[in-house]
Amino acid sequence: MITFLTGKLAAALPTQAIVDVNGVGYELLIPLSSYDRLPAVGQPLHILTHLHVREDAHILYGFMSAAERDLFRLLVNNVSGIGPKLALAVLSGMSVGNFKSAVVNGDVASLAKISGLGKKTAERIVLELKDKLGVAAAWEVASATHAPSAEETQANEAVLALIALGYKQVEAHKTVRDLQEKQPDIKSAEDLVKLALKRMAAGR
């Protein structure tokens, strides 16, 4: 099992990264949440990994935090109908903190807005994870002590709103994050959505 890689970032896209480890390039599939925290190309990188073995391929998934990898594994191993691809979509569409809160509170509507999920799968996630022994209690504590920041919550709400309006998840995520970096005085998710719509409309 390959549990992490330490080397230099050779290339990066919103959905994948290539890590150079002593001259060997490892291709990793990553969520948008990890892409946001990658260093510049050529810089040192330590990234956690999960190796998924299929009959026709061995696929490496990369995560910039243990919380992301833990959630990925929890989804793949414990929720029927969710494979690695959909687990990455969950991590790309919602922060770990907001996901935990949604599951504990039974917020199916928020989960269903994640690209590729849908209402039935969201309901199954809540049922199978909330009722799992020890998970709900542990997540209630985690949600209380590590609540998502206001900025993080605004970003997630804005991205989900843009996806609902028909924009691609990668485009929505990138635009919202860029706006937050360049205009930190934005006060609400609604304002983020309005500014993002103007920017994306101008770019089309």
PDB file of C-alpha atoms in Angstrom:
ATOM      1  CA  MET A   1       0.000   0.000   0.000  1.00  0.00           C
ATOM      2  CA  ILE A   2       1.271   3.466  -0.930  1.00  0.00           C
ATOM      3  CA  THR A   3       0.180   5.797   1.881  1.00  0.00           C
ATOM      4  CA  PHE A   4       1.975   9.025   0.907  1.00  0.00           C
ATOM      5  CA  LEU A   5       4.407  10.549  -1.585  1.00  0.00           C
ATOM      6  CA  THR A   6       7.138  13.106  -0.926  1.00  0.00           C
ATOM      7  CA  GLY A   7       8.786  14.851  -3.858  1.00  0.00           C
ATOM      8  CA  LYS A   8       8.145  17.835  -6.116  1.00  0.00           C
ATOM      9  CA  LEU A   9       4.977  18.863  -7.899  1.00  0.00           C
ATOM     10  CA  ALA A  10       5.635  18.298 -11.609  1.00  0.00           C
ATOM     11  CA  ALA A  11       2.219  19.311 -12.963  1.00  0.00           C
ATOM     12  CA  ALA A  12      -1.276  20.050 -11.704  1.00  0.00           C
ATOM     13  CA  LEU A  13      -4.827  20.319 -12.992  1.00  0.00           C
ATOM     14  CA  PRO A  14      -8.011  20.756 -10.921  1.00  0.00           C
ATOM     15  CA  THR A  15      -8.588  16.999 -11.078  1.00  0.00           C
ATOM     16  CA  GLN A  16      -5.076  15.546 -11.061  1.00  0.00           C
ATOM     17  CA  ALA A  17      -1.483  16.095 -10.009  1.00  0.00           C
ATOM     18  CA  ILE A  18       1.834  14.568 -11.039  1.00  0.00           C
ATOM     19  CA  VAL A  19       4.451  14.173  -8.314  1.00  0.00           C
ATOM     20  CA  ASP A  20       8.118  13.662  -9.178  1.00  0.00           C
ATOM     21  CA  VAL A  21       9.666  11.321  -6.607  1.00  0.00           C
ATOM     22  CA  ASN A  22      13.364  10.836  -7.359  1.00  0.00           C
ATOM     23  CA  GLY A  23      12.778  10.980 -11.105  1.00  0.00           C
ATOM     24  CA  VAL A  24       9.640   8.821 -11.140  1.00  0.00           C
ATOM     25  CA  GLY A  25       6.367  10.586 -11.945  1.00  0.00           C
ATOM     26  CA  TYR A  26       3.266   9.473 -10.045  1.00  0.00           C
ATOM     27  CA  GLU A  27      -0.119  10.534 -11.399  1.00  0.00           C
ATOM     28  CA  LEU A  28      -2.744  11.191  -8.723  1.00  0.00           C
ATOM     29  CA  LEU A  29      -6.436  11.947  -9.050  1.00  0.00           C
ATOM     30  CA  ILE A  30      -7.348  14.684  -6.562  1.00  0.00           C
ATOM     31  CA  PRO A  31     -10.419  16.597  -5.332  1.00  0.00           C
ATOM     32  CA  LEU A  32     -10.735  20.343  -5.868  1.00  0.00           C
ATOM     33  CA  SER A  33     -10.270  20.869  -2.138  1.00  0.00           C
ATOM     34  CA  SER A  34      -6.748  19.450  -2.387  1.00  0.00           C
ATOM     35  CA  TYR A  35      -5.975  21.251  -5.651  1.00  0.00           C
ATOM     36  CA  ASP A  36      -6.524  24.566  -3.846  1.00  0.00           C
ATOM     37  CA  ARG A  37      -3.731  23.743  -1.412  1.00  0.00           C
ATOM     38  CA  LEU A  38      -1.096  22.423  -3.806  1.00  0.00           C
ATOM     39  CA  PRO A  39       2.207  24.334  -3.930  1.00  0.00           C
ATOM     40  CA  ALA A  40       3.526  25.887  -7.133  1.00  0.00           C
ATOM     41  CA  VAL A  41       4.881  23.537  -9.794  1.00  0.00           C
ATOM     42  CA  GLY A  42       8.475  22.627  -8.987  1.00  0.00           C
ATOM     43  CA  GLN A  43       8.031  23.110  -5.244  1.00  0.00           C
ATOM     44  CA  PRO A  44       8.363  20.349  -2.600  1.00  0.00           C
ATOM     45  CA  LEU A  45       5.195  18.392  -1.896  1.00  0.00           C
ATOM     46  CA  HIS A  46       4.092  15.849   0.693  1.00  0.00           C
ATOM     47  CA  ILE A  47       0.719  14.349  -0.203  1.00  0.00           C
ATOM     48  CA  LEU A  48      -1.325  11.540   1.344  1.00  0.00           C
ATOM     49  CA  THR A  49      -2.526   8.814  -1.002  1.00  0.00           C
ATOM     50  CA  HIS A  50      -4.996   5.980  -1.400  1.00  0.00           C
ATOM     51  CA  LEU A  51      -4.307   3.149  -3.842  1.00  0.00           C
ATOM     52  CA  HIS A  52      -7.420   1.749  -5.509  1.00  0.00           C
ATOM     53  CA  VAL A  53      -6.882  -1.615  -7.184  1.00  0.00           C
ATOM     54  CA  ARG A  54      -9.079  -2.755 -10.082  1.00  0.00           C
ATOM     55  CA  GLU A  55      -8.699  -5.693 -12.414  1.00  0.00           C
ATOM     56  CA  ASP A  56      -7.541  -3.421 -15.224  1.00  0.00           C
ATOM     57  CA  ALA A  57      -5.695  -0.674 -13.323  1.00  0.00           C
ATOM     58  CA  HIS A  58      -4.069   0.536 -10.117  1.00  0.00           C
ATOM     59  CA  ILE A  59      -5.195   4.120  -9.469  1.00  0.00           C
ATOM     60  CA  LEU A  60      -3.654   6.536  -6.965  1.00  0.00           C
ATOM     61  CA  TYR A  61      -5.779   9.212  -5.301  1.00  0.00           C
ATOM     62  CA  GLY A  62      -4.138  12.157  -3.545  1.00  0.00           C
ATOM     63  CA  PHE A  63      -5.238  14.282  -0.589  1.00  0.00           C
ATOM     64  CA  MET A  64      -3.686  17.281   1.119  1.00  0.00           C
ATOM     65  CA  SER A  65      -5.228  16.418   4.493  1.00  0.00           C
ATOM     66  CA  ALA A  66      -5.922  13.283   6.515  1.00  0.00           C
ATOM     67  CA  ALA A  67      -9.542  14.410   6.973  1.00  0.00           C
ATOM     68  CA  GLU A  68     -10.109  14.349   3.204  1.00  0.00           C
ATOM     69  CA  ARG A  69      -8.593  10.891   2.826  1.00  0.00           C
ATOM     70  CA  ASP A  70     -10.556   9.558   5.802  1.00  0.00           C
ATOM     71  CA  LEU A  71     -13.829  10.821   4.331  1.00  0.00           C
ATOM     72  CA  PHE A  72     -12.939   9.401   0.902  1.00  0.00           C
ATOM     73  CA  ARG A  73     -12.321   5.965   2.432  1.00  0.00           C
ATOM     74  CA  LEU A  74     -15.449   6.165   4.573  1.00  0.00           C
ATOM     75  CA  LEU A  75     -17.601   6.843   1.515  1.00  0.00           C
ATOM     76  CA  VAL A  76     -16.003   4.190  -0.687  1.00  0.00           C
ATOM     77  CA  ASN A  77     -15.988   1.486   1.977  1.00  0.00           C
ATOM     78  CA  ASN A  78     -19.292   2.131   3.730  1.00  0.00           C
ATOM     79  CA  VAL A  79     -21.851   3.625   1.338  1.00  0.00           C
ATOM     80  CA  SER A  80     -23.334   1.317  -1.273  1.00  0.00           C
ATOM     81  CA  GLY A  81     -23.211   2.688  -4.802  1.00  0.00           C
ATOM     82  CA  ILE A  82     -20.371   5.137  -4.150  1.00  0.00           C
ATOM     83  CA  GLY A  83     -17.032   4.473  -5.803  1.00  0.00           C
ATOM     84  CA  PRO A  84     -13.850   6.547  -5.912  1.00  0.00           C
ATOM     85  CA  LYS A  85     -15.109   8.856  -8.681  1.00  0.00           C
ATOM     86  CA  LEU A  86     -18.233   9.875  -6.770  1.00  0.00           C
ATOM     87  CA  ALA A  87     -16.312  10.137  -3.497  1.00  0.00           C
ATOM     88  CA  LEU A  88     -13.991  12.664  -5.178  1.00  0.00           C
ATOM     89  CA  ALA A  89     -17.042  14.589  -6.393  1.00  0.00           C
ATOM     90  CA  VAL A  90     -18.274  14.816  -2.802  1.00  0.00           C
ATOM     91  CA  LEU A  91     -14.939  16.217  -1.618  1.00  0.00           C
ATOM     92  CA  SER A  92     -14.865  18.636  -4.554  1.00  0.00           C
ATOM     93  CA  GLY A  93     -18.384  19.871  -3.919  1.00  0.00           C
ATOM     94  CA  MET A  94     -18.360  20.337  -0.150  1.00  0.00           C
ATOM     95  CA  SER A  95     -15.794  20.776   2.605  1.00  0.00           C
ATOM     96  CA  VAL A  96     -15.257  17.936   5.074  1.00  0.00           C
ATOM     97  CA  GLY A  97     -16.671  20.067   7.886  1.00  0.00           C
ATOM     98  CA  ASN A  98     -19.834  20.980   5.989  1.00  0.00           C
ATOM     99  CA  PHE A  99     -20.285  17.376   4.847  1.00  0.00           C
ATOM    100  CA  LYS A 100     -20.088  16.103   8.421  1.00  0.00           C
ATOM    101  CA  SER A 101     -22.607  18.699   9.558  1.00  0.00           C
ATOM    102  CA  ALA A 102     -24.978  17.799   6.713  1.00  0.00           C
ATOM    103  CA  VAL A 103     -24.866  14.087   7.554  1.00  0.00           C
ATOM    104  CA  VAL A 104     -25.318  14.582  11.302  1.00  0.00           C
ATOM    105  CA  ASN A 105     -28.227  16.993  10.714  1.00  0.00           C
ATOM    106  CA  GLY A 106     -29.813  14.902   7.950  1.00  0.00           C
ATOM    107  CA  ASP A 107     -29.488  17.759   5.450  1.00  0.00           C
ATOM    108  CA  VAL A 108     -30.260  15.757   2.306  1.00  0.00           C
ATOM    109  CA  ALA A 109     -31.025  18.889   0.266  1.00  0.00           C
ATOM    110  CA  SER A 110     -27.490  20.279   0.601  1.00  0.00           C
ATOM    111  CA  LEU A 111     -25.871  16.925  -0.168  1.00  0.00           C
ATOM    112  CA  ALA A 112     -28.091  16.409  -3.219  1.00  0.00           C
ATOM    113  CA  LYS A 113     -26.732  19.623  -4.776  1.00  0.00           C
ATOM    114  CA  ILE A 114     -23.268  18.082  -5.119  1.00  0.00           C
ATOM    115  CA  SER A 115     -22.548  17.339  -8.778  1.00  0.00           C
ATOM    116  CA  GLY A 116     -23.338  13.703  -9.630  1.00  0.00           C
ATOM    117  CA  LEU A 117     -24.969  12.845  -6.318  1.00  0.00           C
ATOM    118  CA  GLY A 118     -28.728  13.305  -6.529  1.00  0.00           C
ATOM    119  CA  LYS A 119     -31.406  12.968  -3.868  1.00  0.00           C
ATOM    120  CA  LYS A 120     -31.478   9.171  -3.591  1.00  0.00           C
ATOM    121  CA  THR A 121     -27.723   8.858  -3.147  1.00  0.00           C
ATOM    122  CA  ALA A 122     -27.736  11.741  -0.660  1.00  0.00           C
ATOM    123  CA  GLU A 123     -30.438   9.986   1.360  1.00  0.00           C
ATOM    124  CA  ARG A 124     -28.413   6.776   1.315  1.00  0.00           C
ATOM    125  CA  ILE A 125     -25.308   8.605   2.534  1.00  0.00           C
ATOM    126  CA  VAL A 126     -27.204  10.067   5.494  1.00  0.00           C
ATOM    127  CA  LEU A 127     -28.812   6.726   6.347  1.00  0.00           C
ATOM    128  CA  GLU A 128     -25.681   4.593   6.067  1.00  0.00           C
ATOM    129  CA  LEU A 129     -23.227   7.006   7.695  1.00  0.00           C
ATOM    130  CA  LYS A 130     -25.413   8.538  10.388  1.00  0.00           C
ATOM    131  CA  ASP A 131     -26.482   5.113  11.642  1.00  0.00           C
ATOM    132  CA  LYS A 132     -22.979   3.675  11.499  1.00  0.00           C
ATOM    133  CA  LEU A 133     -21.807   2.780  15.011  1.00  0.00           C
ATOM    134  CA  GLY A 134     -19.777   5.614  16.523  1.00  0.00           C
ATOM    135  CA  VAL A 135     -19.732   7.808  13.418  1.00  0.00           C
ATOM    136  CA  ALA A 136     -22.579  10.179  14.274  1.00  0.00           C
ATOM    137  CA  ALA A 137     -21.385  10.781  17.832  1.00  0.00           C
ATOM    138  CA  ALA A 138     -17.817  11.389  16.719  1.00  0.00           C
ATOM    139  CA  TRP A 139     -18.929  13.754  13.951  1.00  0.00           C
ATOM    140  CA  GLU A 140     -21.181  15.735  16.309  1.00  0.00           C
ATOM    141  CA  VAL A 141     -18.144  16.432  18.476  1.00  0.00           C
ATOM    142  CA  ALA A 142     -16.002  17.247  15.431  1.00  0.00           C
ATOM    143  CA  SER A 143     -18.664  19.574  14.048  1.00  0.00           C
ATOM    144  CA  ALA A 144     -18.944  21.399  17.368  1.00  0.00           C
ATOM    145  CA  THR A 145     -15.211  21.841  17.872  1.00  0.00           C
ATOM    146  CA  HIS A 146     -14.114  22.304  14.259  1.00  0.00           C
ATOM    147  CA  ALA A 147     -17.006  24.179  12.683  1.00  0.00           C
ATOM    148  CA  PRO A 148     -16.422  25.429   9.125  1.00  0.00           C
ATOM    149  CA  SER A 149     -15.399  29.083   8.871  1.00  0.00           C
ATOM    150  CA  ALA A 150     -17.876  31.639   7.566  1.00  0.00           C
ATOM    151  CA  GLU A 151     -15.721  32.089   4.461  1.00  0.00           C
ATOM    152  CA  GLU A 152     -15.698  28.330   3.812  1.00  0.00           C
ATOM    153  CA  THR A 153     -19.463  28.082   4.254  1.00  0.00           C
ATOM    154  CA  GLN A 154     -20.056  31.032   1.905  1.00  0.00           C
ATOM    155  CA  ALA A 155     -17.804  29.486  -0.730  1.00  0.00           C
ATOM    156  CA  ASN A 156     -19.567  26.130  -0.594  1.00  0.00           C
ATOM    157  CA  GLU A 157     -23.015  27.716  -0.774  1.00  0.00           C
ATOM    158  CA  ALA A 158     -21.963  29.855  -3.738  1.00  0.00           C
ATOM    159  CA  VAL A 159     -20.415  26.929  -5.628  1.00  0.00           C
ATOM    160  CA  LEU A 160     -23.510  24.763  -5.114  1.00  0.00           C
ATOM    161  CA  ALA A 161     -25.743  27.618  -6.310  1.00  0.00           C
ATOM    162  CA  LEU A 162     -23.659  28.072  -9.472  1.00  0.00           C
ATOM    163  CA  ILE A 163     -23.739  24.337 -10.179  1.00  0.00           C
ATOM    164  CA  ALA A 164     -27.533  24.419  -9.823  1.00  0.00           C
ATOM    165  CA  LEU A 165     -27.568  27.201 -12.439  1.00  0.00           C
ATOM    166  CA  GLY A 166     -25.761  24.934 -14.891  1.00  0.00           C
ATOM    167  CA  TYR A 167     -22.110  25.896 -14.474  1.00  0.00           C
ATOM    168  CA  LYS A 168     -19.453  23.213 -14.272  1.00  0.00           C
ATOM    169  CA  GLN A 169     -18.143  22.406 -10.808  1.00  0.00           C
ATOM    170  CA  VAL A 170     -14.495  23.115 -11.634  1.00  0.00           C
ATOM    171  CA  GLU A 171     -15.319  26.497 -13.190  1.00  0.00           C
ATOM    172  CA  ALA A 172     -17.588  27.510 -10.311  1.00  0.00           C
ATOM    173  CA  HIS A 173     -15.085  26.469  -7.659  1.00  0.00           C
ATOM    174  CA  LYS A 174     -12.169  28.266  -9.306  1.00  0.00           C
ATOM    175  CA  THR A 175     -14.141  31.483  -9.828  1.00  0.00           C
ATOM    176  CA  VAL A 176     -15.455  31.605  -6.260  1.00  0.00           C
ATOM    177  CA  ARG A 177     -12.047  30.936  -4.711  1.00  0.00           C
ATOM    178  CA  ASP A 178     -10.439  33.570  -6.918  1.00  0.00           C
ATOM    179  CA  LEU A 179     -13.066  36.138  -5.924  1.00  0.00           C
ATOM    180  CA  GLN A 180     -12.549  35.412  -2.228  1.00  0.00           C
ATOM    181  CA  GLU A 181      -8.804  35.863  -2.568  1.00  0.00           C
ATOM    182  CA  LYS A 182      -9.032  39.124  -4.514  1.00  0.00           C
ATOM    183  CA  GLN A 183     -12.066  40.601  -2.734  1.00  0.00           C
ATOM    184  CA  PRO A 184     -11.928  39.432   0.903  1.00  0.00           C
ATOM    185  CA  ASP A 185     -14.562  42.000   1.904  1.00  0.00           C
ATOM    186  CA  ILE A 186     -17.392  40.031   0.230  1.00  0.00           C
ATOM    187  CA  LYS A 187     -19.986  39.535   2.975  1.00  0.00           C
ATOM    188  CA  SER A 188     -22.379  36.834   1.755  1.00  0.00           C
ATOM    189  CA  ALA A 189     -22.831  33.815  -0.500  1.00  0.00           C
ATOM    190  CA  GLU A 190     -25.407  35.799  -2.488  1.00  0.00           C
ATOM    191  CA  ASP A 191     -22.848  38.495  -3.276  1.00  0.00           C
ATOM    192  CA  LEU A 192     -20.337  35.825  -4.269  1.00  0.00           C
ATOM    193  CA  VAL A 193     -22.841  34.276  -6.670  1.00  0.00           C
ATOM    194  CA  LYS A 194     -23.677  37.646  -8.265  1.00  0.00           C
ATOM    195  CA  LEU A 195     -20.013  38.529  -8.792  1.00  0.00           C
ATOM    196  CA  ALA A 196     -19.200  35.039 -10.063  1.00  0.00           C
ATOM    197  CA  LEU A 197     -22.054  35.174 -12.579  1.00  0.00           C
ATOM    198  CA  LYS A 198     -20.791  38.502 -13.921  1.00  0.00           C
ATOM    199  CA  ARG A 199     -17.254  37.208 -14.247  1.00  0.00           C
ATOM    200  CA  MET A 200     -18.206  33.915 -15.896  1.00  0.00           C
ATOM    201  CA  ALA A 201     -20.665  35.598 -18.259  1.00  0.00           C
ATOM    202  CA  ALA A 202     -17.932  38.009 -19.346  1.00  0.00           C
ATOM    203  CA  GLY A 203     -15.576  35.125 -20.008  1.00  0.00           C
ATOM    204  CA  ARG A 204     -17.948  33.255 -22.284  1.00  0.00           C
TER     205      ARG A 204
END
